[in-house]
Coordinates of C-alpha atoms in Angstrom, one line a residue:
M1 CA 0.0 0.0 0.0
V2 CA 1.2 3.5 -0.8
F3 CA 0.3 6.3 1.6
F4 CA 0.2 10.0 0.7
K5 CA 2.6 10.7 3.6
A6 CA 5.2 13.3 3.3
A7 CA 7.0 14.9 0.5
S8 CA 9.0 18.0 -0.1
F9 CA 7.3 20.7 -2.0
W10 CA 10.5 21.3 -3.9
T11 CA 11.6 17.8 -4.5
S12 CA 10.2 14.6 -6.0
A13 CA 10.1 12.8 -2.7
V14 CA 7.4 10.2 -2.5
L15 CA 4.5 11.1 -0.2
L16 CA 3.1 8.4 2.0
L17 CA -0.5 9.1 1.0
C18 CA -1.8 9.5 -2.5
L19 CA -5.4 9.9 -3.3
H20 CA -7.0 8.3 -6.4
S21 CA -3.9 6.8 -7.7
G22 CA -1.1 6.7 -5.2
D23 CA 1.4 9.1 -6.7
C24 CA -0.5 12.1 -5.7
S25 CA 0.8 15.2 -3.9
E26 CA -1.1 17.8 -5.7
I27 CA -4.6 17.9 -6.8
I28 CA -5.2 16.1 -10.2
G29 CA -7.6 17.8 -12.6
G30 CA -8.3 20.7 -10.1
K31 CA -8.1 24.4 -10.2
E32 CA -6.5 27.1 -8.0
V33 CA -8.9 28.3 -5.4
K34 CA -9.6 31.9 -4.6
P35 CA -6.9 33.0 -2.1
H36 CA -8.0 32.3 1.5
S37 CA -11.4 31.0 0.5
L38 CA -10.7 27.8 2.5
P39 CA -9.6 29.4 5.8
Y40 CA -9.5 26.0 7.6
M41 CA -6.7 24.6 5.4
A42 CA -3.4 23.9 7.2
L43 CA 0.0 23.2 5.7
L44 CA 2.2 20.8 7.7
E45 CA 6.0 20.9 8.0
D46 CA 8.1 18.0 9.2
S47 CA 11.4 18.0 11.2
T48 CA 13.5 18.5 8.0
G49 CA 11.6 21.7 7.1
D50 CA 9.7 20.1 4.2
K51 CA 6.1 20.8 3.7
V52 CA 4.7 17.3 3.6
C53 CA 0.9 17.1 4.3
G54 CA -2.3 19.0 4.6
G55 CA -4.5 19.4 7.7
I56 CA -7.8 20.9 8.9
L57 CA -8.1 23.5 11.6
I58 CA -11.0 22.2 13.8
Q59 CA -10.4 24.3 16.9
E60 CA -8.1 27.3 17.6
Q61 CA -5.5 24.9 19.0
W62 CA -6.2 21.7 17.2
V63 CA -5.6 20.4 13.7
L64 CA -6.9 17.1 12.2
T65 CA -4.8 15.2 9.7
A66 CA -3.7 11.7 8.7
A67 CA -1.8 9.4 11.2
H68 CA 0.8 8.5 8.5
C69 CA 2.0 12.1 8.4
V70 CA 4.8 11.6 10.9
N71 CA 7.2 14.0 12.6
I72 CA 5.1 17.1 12.1
K73 CA 6.8 20.1 13.8
K74 CA 5.1 23.2 12.4
V75 CA 1.6 24.1 11.1
W76 CA 1.1 27.0 8.8
L77 CA -2.3 28.7 8.5
G78 CA -3.5 31.3 6.1
V79 CA -1.3 30.0 3.3
H80 CA -2.2 30.3 -0.4
S81 CA 1.2 30.4 -2.2
I82 CA 4.1 28.4 -0.8
K83 CA 6.6 30.6 -2.5
N84 CA 5.2 33.6 -0.7
I85 CA 4.5 31.8 2.6
K86 CA 6.6 34.2 4.7
K87 CA 5.5 37.3 2.8
E88 CA 1.7 36.9 3.2
K89 CA 0.6 39.2 6.0
V90 CA -2.2 36.9 7.1
T91 CA 0.0 33.8 7.6
Q92 CA 0.3 32.4 11.1
V93 CA 2.7 29.6 12.1
R94 CA 2.5 27.4 15.2
E95 CA 4.7 24.8 16.7
V96 CA 3.2 21.3 17.3
K97 CA 3.1 20.8 21.0
S98 CA 1.8 17.2 20.8
Q99 CA 0.8 14.6 18.2
F100 CA -2.0 12.1 18.9
P101 CA -2.3 9.5 16.2
H102 CA -5.3 7.1 16.6
P103 CA -4.1 4.4 19.1
N104 CA -5.2 1.7 16.7
F105 CA -3.7 3.1 13.5
D106 CA -2.3 0.3 11.3
N107 CA 0.2 1.4 8.7
K108 CA -0.3 -1.7 6.5
S109 CA -4.0 -1.7 6.2
A110 CA -4.4 2.1 6.6
V111 CA -7.1 1.4 9.2
N112 CA -7.7 4.4 11.6
D113 CA -5.5 6.7 9.6
I114 CA -6.3 9.8 11.5
M115 CA -4.4 12.1 13.9
L116 CA -4.8 15.2 16.1
L117 CA -2.2 17.8 16.5
K118 CA -2.2 20.2 19.5
L119 CA -0.6 23.5 18.7
D120 CA 1.7 25.3 21.2
E121 CA -0.8 28.2 21.3
K122 CA -4.1 29.1 19.8
V123 CA -4.3 30.7 16.4
V124 CA -5.9 34.1 15.9
L125 CA -9.1 33.6 14.0
R126 CA -9.9 36.0 11.2
K127 CA -11.5 36.0 7.8
E128 CA -8.5 34.3 6.2
I129 CA -8.0 31.7 9.1
G130 CA -11.0 29.9 10.5
V131 CA -12.2 26.5 11.8
L132 CA -14.2 23.8 9.9
K133 CA -16.6 22.4 12.4
L134 CA -17.0 18.7 12.7
T135 CA -20.2 17.0 11.6
V136 CA -22.7 15.9 14.3
S137 CA -24.1 13.0 12.3
V138 CA -22.6 9.5 12.1
K139 CA -24.4 8.8 8.9
D140 CA -22.5 7.5 5.9
V141 CA -21.9 9.5 2.7
P142 CA -23.8 7.8 -0.1
A143 CA -22.3 6.7 -3.3
G144 CA -22.7 9.3 -6.0
S145 CA -22.2 12.3 -3.7
I146 CA -20.1 15.1 -5.1
C147 CA -17.4 16.2 -2.7
S148 CA -14.3 18.4 -2.9
V149 CA -10.7 17.7 -1.9
S150 CA -8.1 20.4 -1.5
G151 CA -4.3 20.6 -1.1
W152 CA -0.9 21.7 -2.3
G153 CA -0.1 18.3 -3.7
V154 CA 1.4 17.5 -7.1
T155 CA -0.9 18.2 -10.1
K156 CA 0.8 15.7 -12.4
N157 CA 2.0 12.2 -11.8
K158 CA 5.7 12.7 -11.9
P159 CA 6.5 16.4 -11.3
K160 CA 9.6 17.7 -9.7
T161 CA 7.8 20.1 -7.5
M162 CA 4.5 20.3 -5.6
S163 CA 1.8 22.9 -6.4
N164 CA 2.8 26.4 -5.4
V165 CA -0.8 27.4 -4.8
L166 CA -3.7 25.8 -3.0
Q167 CA -5.9 23.8 -5.4
S168 CA -9.2 22.0 -5.2
V169 CA -11.2 19.5 -7.3
N170 CA -14.6 17.8 -7.2
V171 CA -14.6 14.0 -6.8
T172 CA -17.5 11.5 -6.7
V173 CA -18.0 9.0 -3.8
I174 CA -17.8 5.4 -5.0
D175 CA -19.7 2.5 -3.5
R176 CA -17.4 0.4 -1.2
K177 CA -18.5 -2.9 -2.7
K178 CA -17.3 -1.6 -6.1
C179 CA -14.2 -0.2 -4.6
N180 CA -13.4 -3.6 -3.1
S181 CA -14.1 -5.4 -6.3
P182 CA -11.4 -7.2 -8.4
E183 CA -11.5 -4.4 -10.9
Y184 CA -10.7 -1.8 -8.3
Y185 CA -8.7 -2.5 -5.1
N186 CA -9.6 -6.2 -4.8
E187 CA -9.6 -5.9 -1.0
K188 CA -5.9 -5.1 -1.1
P189 CA -6.4 -3.3 1.2
I190 CA -10.0 -3.8 2.3
I191 CA -12.0 -0.6 2.1
T192 CA -13.8 -0.7 5.5
S193 CA -17.0 1.0 6.7
K194 CA -14.7 3.7 8.3
M195 CA -13.3 4.7 4.9
L196 CA -14.6 6.4 1.8
C197 CA -13.6 5.9 -1.8
A198 CA -13.9 9.0 -4.1
G199 CA -12.6 9.8 -7.5
S200 CA -13.4 10.0 -11.2
V201 CA -16.5 8.4 -12.7
G202 CA -16.4 9.9 -16.1
K203 CA -13.7 10.4 -18.8
T204 CA -11.9 13.1 -16.9
R205 CA -9.3 12.5 -14.2
E206 CA -9.9 14.0 -10.8
D207 CA -8.0 13.0 -7.7
S208 CA -5.8 13.9 -4.8
C209 CA -2.1 13.1 -4.9
R210 CA 1.3 13.2 -3.1
G211 CA 1.3 16.0 -0.6
D212 CA -2.5 16.1 -0.2
S213 CA -2.4 13.6 2.7
G214 CA -4.3 14.7 5.7
G215 CA -6.3 17.2 3.8
P216 CA -10.1 17.6 3.9
L217 CA -12.8 15.9 1.9
V218 CA -15.8 18.2 2.1
C219 CA -19.3 17.1 1.1
G220 CA -22.2 19.5 1.3
G221 CA -20.2 21.9 3.2
K222 CA -19.3 19.4 5.9
L223 CA -16.0 17.7 6.7
Q224 CA -16.5 14.0 5.9
G225 CA -13.0 12.6 5.1
V226 CA -9.3 12.9 5.6
V227 CA -7.0 12.1 2.6
S228 CA -5.3 8.7 3.3
F229 CA -4.1 6.7 0.3
G230 CA -4.7 5.5 -3.3
G231 CA -3.3 4.4 -6.6
P232 CA -1.2 1.8 -8.3
K233 CA 2.6 1.7 -8.9
T234 CA 3.9 1.3 -12.5
K235 CA 7.3 0.3 -11.2
P236 CA 8.4 -0.8 -7.7
K237 CA 10.6 2.2 -7.1
D238 CA 8.1 4.7 -8.6
P239 CA 5.6 6.6 -6.6
P240 CA 1.9 5.6 -7.1
E241 CA 0.0 7.0 -10.0
C242 CA -2.8 9.5 -9.3
G243 CA -6.0 9.9 -11.2
V244 CA -6.5 6.3 -12.1
K245 CA -10.2 5.6 -12.3
T246 CA -10.0 2.1 -10.8
K247 CA -7.8 3.2 -8.0
P248 CA -9.7 6.1 -6.5
G249 CA -8.6 8.1 -3.5
V250 CA -9.4 6.5 -0.1
Y251 CA -10.3 8.7 2.8
T252 CA -10.7 8.2 6.5
L253 CA -14.4 8.7 7.3
V254 CA -14.4 11.4 10.0
S255 CA -17.9 10.8 11.4
K256 CA -16.7 7.4 12.7
Y257 CA -14.2 9.1 14.9
L258 CA -16.1 11.9 16.5
D259 CA -16.1 10.4 20.0
W260 CA -12.4 9.8 19.8
I261 CA -11.7 13.3 18.6
K262 CA -13.9 15.0 21.2
N263 CA -12.6 12.8 24.1
T264 CA -9.0 13.3 23.2
I265 CA -9.4 17.1 23.0
K266 CA -11.4 17.2 26.3
K267 CA -8.7 15.3 28.2
L268 CA -6.0 17.6 26.9
Q269 CA -7.6 21.0 27.0

């Protein structure tokens, strides 16, 4: 399995998580969003200084992301252009005080691929930086639902750099039975009831990719998923390929983890 984990925005490093095809770091088939129109988007930086994953600001001091995004040290808020990250007046950066991956996260099966980051201090909320509230329902997201996924991941399968600007694309939720079928993932890994498949259903290619890991899948204005993995490899040493119709992106279904999220935050406030 190939995760959309971490990757340098300025190198061709392979991310641990790749949505819709496994080699994804940037949005495939998407468009640049209006600057600061997604104020909850977070850009995560690891111990080497590389920008490796996305995240979602769910409270002033808490960011939700994927558990496979390891060694996260800094969180950037209010970012649109990575090249101008230190020049944007609205940008705020916070150190990560503590990381709380789900205690039952399994790296091989991608089960429970979800993590909370506690920041060293609260961010200052403003028009350009805001929270995306969690859903209150534990209902599933039906197949055929149109959702959007956003990130700074690569926009092509073998680029040398990640996307400079935040991008977003619409994807369609795919039935789990179909996603587990021999034509799709063939239960390698098993797409569980705590995961969502979402990708292309027509002739065009829409997907998340390397660098998008930990970012949000939003359906009907509500946070429903966290980018986890996806995609086949053409060669053993190559990163997975994004935008493959039969290997759609796989997301952690946030509504299945509401109790864990709320209890973790409550204990550590």
